[in-house]
Amino acid sequence: MQSHTLQSQTLTRTVPGMNCQGCVKRMREAIHTKDPSASVEGFPAEKRLEVTSSLDGNALDSALSEAGYPPDEAPSEDPLPAESAPTSEVAEGQNVPTDAPQQRLLISGMTCAGCAKSVEKALANTPGVSAASVNFGTHTAQVTGSAKRDALIEAVAAAGYHAEPIVDMREAERTREAQEAATYRQRLKGSILSLALAIPLMLSMFVYHPHPMGLGRLYWLVIGLLTLAILAFPGRHFFTNAWKQLKHHQANMDTLVAMGTGTAWLYSMMVVLFAPWLPEVAQGSYFEASAMVVGLILLGNAMELRARGRTSSAPKRLLDLQEKTARVIRNGVEQEVAVEDVALDDHIRVRPGERLPVDGVVLDGQSYIDESMLTGEPVPVHKAADEEVGAGTVNGSGSLVYRATRIGPDTRLGRITEQVASAQNSRPPIGELADTISGIFVPAVMIIAVLTALAWYNLGPAPVVIHMLVTATTVLTIACPCALGLATPISTMIGVGKAAEHGVLVRSGEALQTASRLNTLVVDKTGTLTEGKPRVTEATVLHDDSAQVLAWVAALESRSEHPLAKALTAYAEEHNARPDALASFDSVTGGGVKGTSQANDTLLLGNARLLEASGVDPFPSRREHSPAGTQGALAGLFSGEWQAGRPLRR
């Protein structure tokens, strides 16, 4: 009992022999023999074991060695209490200490991959930052290091963008969705207005295209003012963002769009105003090009926002697995509180069919818990006193009271959500080239535009100035790094998000890229690949009246909470069996069920141990003659399979 009086601490061990959750279970059982209140979390993919216990390091190592899982010789220990132990996540591709703190920021104002590169550079140059990663797809930044939050926000602001901290992922997700929904509507509306002017104007060129002389000048002046309205309202953010970038001695896609559309409009307006003094070959107008470019880019931005919203929904769906409220018992009074208000060691009651709000240890009651979203195993797991339960899992038909041991982001569900979000933010190796090109794309385009102007000025036909302006403007207008910059993050988001929807967690973009080269997949347990709906595929009835046997089966299993009971009940219903009334019913843990019929017949349905304990031979077909002393006993032997081929056992 002395170990329970010591302060709990979190110890981390690297266990080379840990390959699956079965290994974790065996290690947990070994540790519980020395400290029943210990909390054990295993991460087979990382060979990492986290133990919150009153045991010291030597005692923990001894327990693991006795279980057949000796840890590495140089274990790392964290003497902090469980509730204050920092979560450690390593930025992909960075040599960062495992205990380095991480912060996540929501970035607004980015319009292209070049913007993301500028923000990432600003964050990386902030004192105290050891690694920084900015995802243009999710408009988030992940920073590792000891830098203060205010310093990071100031660094982003100095680069010409806005940042706000992500404290609560659920609230941040709602904020991001609201912002992107408003921006989507604004971009779509602006695109419609711009194209409503540009498309008729371009079509009218085949019918009516007057020279900017006389009445034609008035026509083009009206068109020019309408185009100016398009640039000043739907396309205003291009120019305001370009000005911000200019003040910070930077350039992005908005710079290209502003220069291209602005130059085309200015040149066309100069033609309208000074047409009589210009040669006829120079009297061309490009108002429709300015309006069309603004309309198409706004339409592309709207489509990008819509695609980004769809592909980044995986963390939101994981967050939705967590209950928003919890039924807490405090001072003998049961009350419903927000899940954020749940404290460690609170006693929580979970009713049948409800999701568990936080991690904990069962104090009272028993039930079957659906843990498929955590473990991948589709069959519900029986939980009783002193057994661990996790947030987001679904309670069966029983009622439980358990003690909260991990809350908020420290729960297993919270860590999984954080891992998915980090994986979507991670950059696969193939993305490094795209990011590098995106970072120098805008300056390169501007240099190409200047070289084009010089080439036409020195080698082009007369009037050289007109051709020089037109060609340089064309280069600025059509260049856009978004397709290149979006390809990698969007594809990573789609891959990680779709995998998470199907219960597969991808650790990082690098792992996702590595998976594309797999040619053999070895799975250590079939339960992760099946549908999780057991069914009876074959039944051998060793009784003269099979209908009566199925009626007994339906009567017994309709009262059972075991996952296989539904399969047997469904099989009986398929054969039109009606359950008989029972005089008594009892569930035998680890054995099956038993009861007494109205005719006082003893009914047994379960595994061989249950039948043998009651004096019934479970394999009468092995003998030449069936026993005569088993009258009233249900001796039917049911065998079944998973839909993917896994044998059923009761």
XYZ file of C-alpha atoms in Angstrom:
650
model
C 0.000 0.000 0.000
C 2.985 2.263 0.350
C 3.227 2.839 -3.391
C -0.190 4.493 -3.423
C 0.947 7.167 -0.991
C 3.707 8.320 -3.298
C 3.174 11.090 -5.816
C 2.313 9.831 -9.278
C 4.747 10.624 -12.039
C 4.816 10.083 -15.756
C 7.588 7.819 -17.045
C 8.324 7.317 -20.728
C 10.015 4.179 -22.008
C 11.142 3.029 -25.422
C 10.190 -0.645 -25.757
C 11.667 -2.289 -28.897
C 9.473 -5.391 -28.504
C 6.172 -3.480 -28.563
C 4.459 -4.216 -31.869
C 0.706 -3.974 -31.256
C -1.956 -3.125 -28.714
C -1.805 -6.728 -27.509
C 1.731 -6.033 -26.326
C 0.480 -2.899 -24.584
C -2.223 -4.923 -22.842
C 0.283 -7.455 -21.509
C 2.577 -4.704 -20.245
C -0.388 -2.920 -18.642
C -1.369 -6.102 -16.806
C 2.197 -6.557 -15.544
C 2.346 -2.973 -14.284
C -1.074 -3.242 -12.635
C 0.162 -6.168 -10.535
C 2.493 -3.701 -8.809
C 0.362 -0.552 -9.044
C -3.345 -1.179 -9.796
C -3.994 2.556 -10.199
C -1.319 3.055 -12.863
C -2.302 4.554 -16.217
C -0.540 2.936 -19.175
C -0.570 4.292 -22.734
C 1.276 2.550 -25.544
C 2.192 3.778 -29.022
C 3.420 0.723 -30.963
C 4.307 2.719 -34.077
C 6.737 4.807 -32.009
C 7.805 1.949 -29.676
C 6.889 4.368 -26.894
C 5.208 3.599 -23.564
C 3.868 6.293 -21.222
C 3.159 5.209 -17.652
C 1.596 7.421 -14.979
C 2.278 5.614 -11.731
C 3.696 5.838 -8.236
C 6.340 3.280 -9.215
C 9.916 4.451 -9.583
C 11.938 3.859 -12.714
C 13.620 0.666 -11.516
C 10.334 -0.915 -10.453
C 8.767 -0.056 -13.798
C 11.700 -1.516 -15.742
C 11.523 -4.664 -13.636
C 7.800 -5.099 -14.327
C 8.323 -4.651 -18.073
C 11.213 -7.107 -18.135
C 9.170 -9.701 -16.250
C 6.421 -9.308 -18.861
C 8.948 -10.011 -21.625
C 9.261 -6.422 -22.850
C 12.538 -4.990 -21.535
C 12.916 -1.267 -22.291
C 15.948 0.389 -23.811
C 18.902 0.857 -21.503
C 18.571 4.633 -21.489
C 14.969 5.394 -20.591
C 13.712 8.944 -20.459
C 11.839 10.012 -17.344
C 9.500 12.892 -16.794
C 8.963 13.519 -13.073
C 5.980 15.788 -13.648
C 2.557 14.724 -12.443
C 0.291 13.239 -15.072
C -1.882 16.326 -15.338
C 1.083 18.601 -16.058
C 3.135 16.321 -18.256
C 3.703 18.057 -21.581
C 2.612 16.365 -24.742
C 5.544 15.957 -27.094
C 5.213 16.105 -30.828
C 8.058 16.623 -33.246
C 7.785 18.812 -36.280
C 8.264 16.745 -39.379
C 11.755 16.853 -40.758
C 13.104 18.993 -37.884
C 15.722 18.038 -35.324
C 13.720 19.247 -32.332
C 13.819 17.956 -28.746
C 10.870 15.692 -27.998
C 9.805 17.900 -25.091
C 9.923 21.144 -27.092
C 6.659 23.078 -26.692
C 4.500 23.593 -29.752
C 2.047 26.298 -30.697
C -0.463 26.490 -33.513
C -1.600 29.738 -35.147
C -4.430 30.581 -37.501
C -3.063 32.757 -40.316
C -5.231 35.104 -42.363
C -4.316 37.228 -45.361
C -2.418 34.544 -47.304
C -3.408 34.331 -50.954
C -0.746 32.098 -52.474
C 2.025 29.671 -51.627
C 4.497 32.552 -51.713
C 2.609 34.115 -48.798
C 2.925 30.894 -46.830
C 6.650 30.881 -47.497
C 6.964 34.475 -46.272
C 5.064 33.714 -43.061
C 7.117 30.580 -42.464
C 10.337 32.534 -42.933
C 9.167 35.247 -40.523
C 8.263 32.676 -37.868
C 11.476 30.693 -38.335
C 13.556 33.865 -37.824
C 11.810 34.653 -34.535
C 14.148 34.161 -31.528
C 13.337 30.948 -29.680
C 11.766 29.157 -32.647
C 13.458 25.878 -33.527
C 11.053 24.881 -36.331
C 8.110 26.438 -38.139
C 5.743 25.040 -40.721
C 2.971 26.933 -42.523
C 0.278 25.111 -44.471
C -1.355 27.188 -47.181
C -4.099 24.595 -47.503
C -5.341 24.968 -43.909
C -4.040 28.523 -43.318
C -2.405 27.355 -40.103
C 1.117 27.516 -38.741
C 2.772 25.070 -36.382
C 5.684 26.455 -34.398
C 8.086 24.486 -32.208
C 10.258 26.249 -29.680
C 10.258 28.498 -26.631
C 9.196 31.713 -28.392
C 6.396 33.682 -26.758
C 3.010 33.772 -28.436
C 3.020 37.572 -28.705
C 6.407 37.501 -30.429
C 5.094 35.060 -33.013
C 2.006 37.176 -33.708
C 4.167 40.287 -34.064
C 6.484 38.467 -36.486
C 3.532 37.474 -38.672
C 2.164 41.036 -38.540
C 5.558 42.410 -39.537
C 5.429 40.181 -42.601
C 2.092 41.730 -43.586
C -0.343 39.075 -42.343
C -2.543 38.442 -39.321
C -2.204 35.601 -36.821
C -4.249 34.472 -33.849
C -3.471 31.602 -31.482
C -5.364 28.327 -31.655
C -6.137 27.506 -28.040
C -9.169 25.297 -28.465
C -9.239 23.296 -31.696
C -13.009 23.034 -31.712
C -13.413 26.821 -31.436
C -10.608 27.423 -33.945
C -12.306 25.091 -36.411
C -15.593 26.974 -36.040
C -13.803 30.314 -36.484
C -11.998 29.088 -39.578
C -15.198 27.742 -41.100
C -17.051 30.998 -40.453
C -14.252 33.091 -41.938
C -13.888 30.916 -45.008
C -17.658 30.779 -45.547
C -17.860 34.590 -45.493
C -14.843 34.900 -47.786
C -16.278 32.274 -50.135
C -19.528 34.213 -50.523
C -17.618 37.446 -51.060
C -15.321 35.959 -53.705
C -18.167 34.234 -55.504
C -20.252 37.411 -55.605
C -17.291 39.429 -56.858
C -16.581 36.851 -59.547
C -20.175 36.987 -60.783
C -20.098 40.791 -61.015
C -16.739 40.815 -62.803
C -17.667 38.123 -65.315
C -21.057 39.786 -65.893
C -19.108 42.711 -67.352
C -16.213 40.836 -68.954
C -18.097 38.104 -70.851
C -20.621 40.374 -72.673
C -17.816 42.824 -73.387
C -15.676 40.133 -75.005
C -18.613 38.769 -77.017
C -19.545 42.264 -78.206
C -16.105 42.615 -79.754
C -17.323 40.353 -82.587
C -20.334 42.614 -83.162
C -19.537 46.154 -82.067
C -16.007 47.360 -81.361
C -15.768 51.111 -82.084
C -12.536 53.060 -82.253
C -11.942 55.422 -79.326
C -12.817 58.444 -81.445
C -15.980 60.550 -81.344
C -18.928 58.594 -79.885
C -16.670 55.578 -79.559
C -14.619 57.478 -76.980
C -17.725 57.956 -74.810
C -18.500 54.209 -75.129
C -15.042 53.206 -73.993
C -15.044 55.812 -71.232
C -18.188 54.211 -69.747
C -16.619 50.758 -70.094
C -13.471 52.050 -68.426
C -15.399 53.435 -65.459
C -17.311 50.148 -65.065
C -14.005 48.253 -65.146
C -12.590 50.659 -62.565
C -15.551 49.801 -60.332
C -14.679 46.102 -60.711
C -11.069 46.773 -59.741
C -12.059 49.047 -56.838
C -14.647 46.763 -55.248
C -14.529 43.011 -56.109
C -10.798 43.238 -56.900
C -9.887 45.720 -54.193
C -8.090 43.202 -51.979
C -5.591 42.489 -54.761
C -4.380 46.081 -54.644
C -4.517 46.512 -50.863
C -2.556 43.296 -50.327
C -0.055 44.274 -53.021
C 0.484 47.595 -51.253
C 1.057 45.831 -47.925
C 3.601 43.552 -49.574
C 5.334 46.529 -51.150
C 5.667 48.234 -47.768
C 7.351 45.095 -46.447
C 9.572 44.843 -49.537
C 7.853 41.630 -50.594
C 5.749 40.416 -53.500
C 3.113 37.731 -53.896
C 0.384 36.698 -56.296
C -1.655 39.802 -55.446
C 1.287 41.847 -56.677
C 1.136 40.138 -60.046
C -2.629 40.519 -60.366
C -2.580 44.166 -59.288
C 0.261 45.030 -61.655
C -1.256 43.131 -64.566
C -4.850 44.336 -64.302
C -3.824 47.837 -63.208
C -1.409 48.241 -66.111
C -3.998 46.970 -68.603
C -6.606 49.413 -67.270
C -4.198 52.380 -67.210
C -3.016 51.705 -70.744
C -6.592 51.356 -72.018
C -7.681 54.574 -70.290
C -4.690 56.415 -71.759
C -5.831 55.224 -75.188
C -9.337 56.564 -74.542
C -8.056 59.947 -73.380
C -5.288 60.446 -75.928
C -6.498 58.447 -78.929
C -6.238 61.339 -81.440
C -2.536 61.665 -80.719
C -1.731 57.936 -80.879
C -1.035 55.854 -84.008
C -3.932 53.633 -85.080
C -2.035 50.436 -84.273
C -1.765 51.572 -80.644
C -5.462 52.325 -80.193
C -6.345 48.970 -78.649
C -8.171 48.690 -75.303
C -7.927 45.902 -72.741
C -10.685 46.716 -70.267
C -12.299 43.323 -70.806
C -8.994 41.597 -69.995
C -8.770 43.345 -66.597
C -12.351 42.443 -65.696
C -11.959 38.863 -66.971
C -8.734 38.259 -65.017
C -10.279 39.563 -61.788
C -13.431 37.483 -62.339
C -11.581 34.253 -63.103
C -9.125 34.603 -60.230
C -11.956 35.356 -57.801
C -13.793 32.303 -59.110
C -10.649 30.223 -58.610
C -10.291 31.570 -55.068
C -13.894 30.608 -54.297
C -13.394 27.094 -55.662
C -10.166 26.794 -53.676
C -11.946 27.792 -50.460
C -14.668 25.255 -51.108
C -12.170 22.464 -51.789
C -10.118 23.411 -48.747
C -13.193 23.302 -46.545
C -14.045 19.802 -47.738
C -10.561 18.359 -47.399
C -9.799 19.797 -43.944
C -12.900 18.365 -42.282
C -11.182 15.306 -40.771
C -10.092 17.030 -37.517
C -13.586 18.500 -37.212
C -15.162 15.057 -37.510
C -12.816 13.750 -34.842
C -13.706 16.686 -32.613
C -17.366 15.893 -33.137
C -16.741 12.489 -31.535
C -16.254 14.226 -28.202
C -19.311 14.941 -26.126
C -19.976 18.619 -25.453
C -21.335 17.948 -21.947
C -20.666 15.499 -19.140
C -22.845 14.223 -16.279
C -20.635 14.874 -13.233
C -21.316 13.693 -9.668
C -20.040 16.251 -7.153
C -20.840 16.145 -3.437
C -23.404 13.446 -4.123
C -25.273 15.655 -6.616
C -25.421 14.717 -10.290
C -25.184 17.711 -12.629
C -24.557 18.278 -16.324
C -21.593 20.531 -17.116
C -19.660 21.511 -20.234
C -16.896 19.050 -21.035
C -14.382 21.911 -20.670
C -15.415 22.233 -17.010
C -14.675 18.605 -16.141
C -11.805 18.365 -13.648
C -9.418 15.534 -12.949
C -10.790 12.918 -10.527
C -14.379 14.007 -11.174
C -16.876 11.140 -11.022
C -18.828 10.895 -14.283
C -21.941 8.890 -15.025
C -22.489 7.550 -18.553
C -25.873 6.245 -19.589
C -26.503 3.540 -22.197
C -25.789 4.677 -25.753
C -23.840 7.801 -24.758
C -20.298 8.741 -25.727
C -17.738 9.042 -22.974
C -16.634 12.681 -22.555
C -13.118 12.116 -21.086
C -10.690 9.309 -20.289
C -10.994 7.567 -16.965
C -11.157 4.438 -14.811
C -14.428 2.643 -14.092
C -15.601 2.862 -10.478
C -19.037 1.272 -10.615
C -21.108 -0.706 -13.120
C -20.235 -2.750 -16.160
C -20.992 -2.480 -19.847
C -19.668 -3.173 -23.329
C -17.792 -0.219 -24.839
C -17.388 0.324 -28.578
C -13.722 1.355 -28.870
C -13.446 0.963 -32.634
C -12.627 4.638 -33.169
C -9.577 4.261 -30.891
C -8.324 0.720 -31.420
C -9.780 -0.322 -34.770
C -11.278 -3.406 -33.144
C -14.969 -3.487 -34.090
C -16.196 -5.804 -31.317
C -17.280 -3.931 -28.156
C -15.082 -4.584 -25.126
C -16.475 -5.505 -21.714
C -15.564 -2.960 -19.047
C -15.952 -3.317 -15.310
C -14.475 -1.762 -12.170
C -10.809 -0.629 -12.282
C -10.656 -0.837 -16.095
C -9.744 2.110 -18.318
C -12.177 3.799 -20.696
C -11.505 6.473 -23.308
C -13.170 9.652 -24.521
C -15.185 9.352 -27.712
C -15.975 5.660 -27.219
C -19.627 4.615 -27.107
C -21.226 2.982 -24.096
C -23.426 -0.064 -24.658
C -26.567 -0.898 -22.740
C -25.028 -0.734 -19.274
C -24.559 2.234 -16.949
C -21.107 3.287 -15.764
C -19.631 5.632 -13.188
C -15.954 6.362 -13.728
C -13.234 8.708 -12.505
C -11.712 11.217 -14.932
C -7.976 10.661 -15.384
C -7.277 12.679 -18.560
C -9.262 15.634 -19.879
C -9.244 17.984 -22.843
C -6.383 17.577 -25.313
C -4.645 15.062 -23.005
C -7.224 12.344 -23.761
C -6.408 9.697 -26.338
C -9.009 11.227 -28.655
C -7.432 14.640 -28.178
C -4.015 13.258 -29.057
C -5.382 11.520 -32.134
C -7.051 14.737 -33.274
C -3.826 16.636 -32.716
C -1.928 13.993 -34.658
C -4.301 14.215 -37.622
C -4.084 18.017 -37.619
C -0.292 17.844 -37.456
C -0.220 15.282 -40.257
C -2.337 17.538 -42.460
C 0.055 20.387 -41.697
C 3.143 18.294 -42.417
C 5.048 18.576 -45.628
C 6.003 15.461 -47.614
C 9.469 15.395 -49.179
C 7.993 15.843 -52.640
C 6.553 19.161 -51.495
C 9.943 20.711 -50.788
C 10.559 21.397 -54.480
C 7.114 22.943 -54.922
C 7.601 25.141 -51.849
C 11.007 26.276 -53.041
C 9.680 27.186 -56.471
C 6.638 28.937 -54.988
C 8.884 31.033 -52.787
C 10.777 32.492 -55.744
C 7.947 32.349 -58.268
C 6.688 35.930 -57.975
C 10.103 37.617 -58.188
C 10.980 35.323 -61.089
C 7.802 36.294 -62.962
C 8.517 39.985 -62.445
C 12.034 39.521 -63.780
C 10.670 37.621 -66.794
C 8.180 40.454 -67.437
C 11.033 42.990 -67.429
C 13.128 40.835 -69.767
C 10.132 40.437 -72.083
C 9.640 44.210 -72.191
C 13.323 44.766 -72.971
C 13.262 42.132 -75.717
C 10.246 43.667 -77.435
C 11.667 47.165 -77.002
C 14.933 46.239 -78.716
C 13.768 43.575 -81.186
C 10.020 44.083 -81.638
C 8.209 45.858 -84.477
C 6.890 49.400 -84.278
C 5.376 50.810 -82.199
C 7.823 49.189 -79.799
C 6.519 50.914 -76.670
C 2.994 49.583 -77.241
C 4.147 46.017 -77.881
C 6.492 46.210 -74.906
C 3.693 47.219 -72.532
C 1.246 44.644 -73.903
C 3.647 41.692 -73.671
C 4.938 42.608 -70.201
C 1.379 43.030 -68.940
C 0.427 39.659 -70.412
C 3.224 37.906 -68.519
C 2.155 39.516 -65.242
C -1.513 38.751 -65.801
C -1.357 35.059 -66.672
C 1.289 34.069 -64.099
C -0.020 32.565 -60.880
C 1.780 30.200 -58.468
C -1.400 28.933 -56.802
C -1.746 25.710 -58.798
C 1.803 24.706 -57.922
C 1.573 25.845 -54.326
C -1.789 24.187 -53.678
C -1.103 20.842 -55.343
C 1.014 19.349 -52.553
C -0.828 20.599 -49.426
C -4.270 19.891 -50.882
C -3.292 16.363 -51.905
C -1.769 15.750 -48.466
C -4.916 17.040 -46.773
C -7.126 14.837 -48.934
C -5.013 11.743 -48.275
C -4.746 12.232 -44.514
C -8.382 13.328 -44.198
C -9.839 10.427 -46.173
C -7.680 7.969 -44.249
C -8.884 9.397 -40.929
C -12.500 9.090 -42.068
C -11.922 5.355 -42.583
C -10.129 4.907 -39.255
C -6.555 4.975 -40.600
C -4.277 7.528 -38.938
C -1.352 8.799 -41.007
C 1.447 10.222 -38.912
C 2.841 12.691 -41.447
C 3.079 13.673 -45.058
C 6.337 11.754 -45.309
C 4.596 8.569 -44.140
C 1.840 9.179 -46.680
C 4.381 9.511 -49.476
C 6.165 6.361 -48.300
C 2.856 4.478 -48.339
C 2.536 5.177 -52.068
C 5.483 2.835 -52.665
C 4.135 -0.078 -50.621
C 3.603 -3.356 -52.443
C 2.914 -5.611 -49.437
C 0.777 -4.892 -46.385
C 0.996 -7.182 -43.349
C -1.792 -6.824 -40.777
C -1.344 -8.363 -37.342
C -5.060 -8.792 -36.618
C -8.053 -9.226 -38.844
C -10.338 -7.258 -36.554
C -9.052 -3.994 -37.993
C -10.118 -4.984 -41.497
C -13.586 -6.372 -40.913
C -16.936 -4.638 -40.830
C -17.416 -5.340 -37.152
C -20.782 -7.033 -37.607
C -20.569 -10.715 -36.627
C -23.126 -13.062 -38.133
C -23.920 -16.757 -37.858
C -22.966 -18.523 -41.058
C -23.599 -22.095 -40.011
C -25.454 -23.850 -37.179
C -25.547 -27.506 -36.227
C -28.494 -28.341 -33.956
C -28.158 -31.538 -31.892
C -31.815 -31.645 -30.935
C -34.880 -33.172 -32.541
C -36.791 -29.867 -32.662
C -34.615 -27.188 -34.291
C -37.419 -24.609 -34.086
C -37.542 -25.075 -30.310
C -33.772 -24.679 -30.072
C -33.882 -21.401 -32.010
C -36.743 -20.205 -29.796
C -34.553 -20.880 -26.743
C -31.633 -19.085 -28.433
C -33.793 -16.040 -29.127
C -35.120 -16.064 -25.561
C -31.652 -16.162 -24.014
C -29.732 -13.862 -26.332
C -32.443 -11.198 -26.552
C -31.639 -10.438 -22.897
C -27.872 -10.474 -23.294
C -25.623 -7.462 -23.875
C -22.816 -9.496 -25.467
C -21.839 -8.378 -29.001
C -22.414 -11.907 -30.332
C -25.922 -11.969 -28.865
C -27.171 -9.725 -31.673
C -25.772 -12.103 -34.280
C -27.482 -15.127 -32.705
C -30.740 -13.237 -32.202
C -30.690 -12.086 -35.822
C -30.082 -15.670 -36.976
C -33.065 -16.877 -34.966
C -35.252 -14.106 -36.377
C -34.192 -14.999 -39.929
C -35.603 -18.486 -39.267
C -38.854 -17.051 -37.858
C -38.125 -18.203 -34.327
C -40.149 -16.564 -31.575
C -38.471 -16.283 -28.171
C -39.976 -18.348 -25.391
C -40.761 -16.818 -22.037
C -38.133 -17.473 -19.361
C -38.623 -18.065 -15.674
C -35.051 -16.928 -14.909
C -32.001 -15.527 -16.691
C -28.357 -15.126 -15.743
C -25.270 -13.935 -17.595
C -22.041 -15.804 -16.866
C -19.012 -13.585 -17.459
C -16.568 -15.305 -19.764
C -18.901 -18.232 -20.283
C -22.232 -17.307 -21.833
C -25.812 -17.164 -20.613
C -28.146 -19.533 -18.828
C -31.768 -19.545 -17.802
C -34.840 -21.571 -16.935
C -37.834 -21.999 -19.197
C -41.441 -21.824 -18.088
C -41.425 -25.644 -18.212
C -38.550 -25.601 -15.682
C -36.002 -26.714 -18.297
C -32.417 -25.623 -17.708
C -31.076 -23.694 -20.720
C -27.366 -23.160 -21.351
C -25.839 -21.235 -24.239
C -22.156 -20.438 -24.286
C -18.702 -21.896 -24.625
C -17.414 -25.332 -23.696
C -16.382 -24.204 -20.205
C -19.949 -23.187 -19.346
C -21.377 -26.498 -20.523
C -18.716 -28.621 -18.832
C -19.200 -26.762 -15.547
C -22.878 -27.752 -15.695
C -22.115 -31.404 -16.438
C -22.976 -31.240 -20.150
C -20.681 -32.734 -22.769
C -20.223 -30.006 -25.403
C -19.153 -32.555 -28.019
C -21.716 -35.392 -27.834
C -21.157 -36.189 -31.490
C -17.741 -37.569 -30.575
C -19.371 -40.460 -28.752
C -21.299 -43.259 -30.346
C -24.452 -42.518 -28.364
C -25.753 -39.242 -27.054
C -26.252 -39.063 -23.271
C -29.717 -39.493 -21.922
C -29.210 -37.242 -18.955
C -29.185 -33.906 -20.730
C -32.913 -33.478 -21.100
C -33.854 -29.780 -21.095
C -30.297 -28.616 -21.715
C -29.635 -26.480 -24.792
C -26.714 -28.364 -26.308
C -26.691 -26.728 -29.729
C -23.222 -25.843 -30.954
C -23.160 -22.638 -32.936
C -20.224 -21.691 -35.121
C -19.936 -18.497 -37.102
C -17.586 -16.229 -38.971
C -16.843 -12.583 -39.392
C -17.905 -11.231 -42.737
C -14.189 -11.107 -43.489
C -13.472 -14.604 -42.218
C -12.664 -14.281 -38.513
C -13.982 -17.104 -36.249
C -16.424 -16.169 -33.515
C -15.684 -17.182 -29.952
C -17.901 -16.831 -26.919
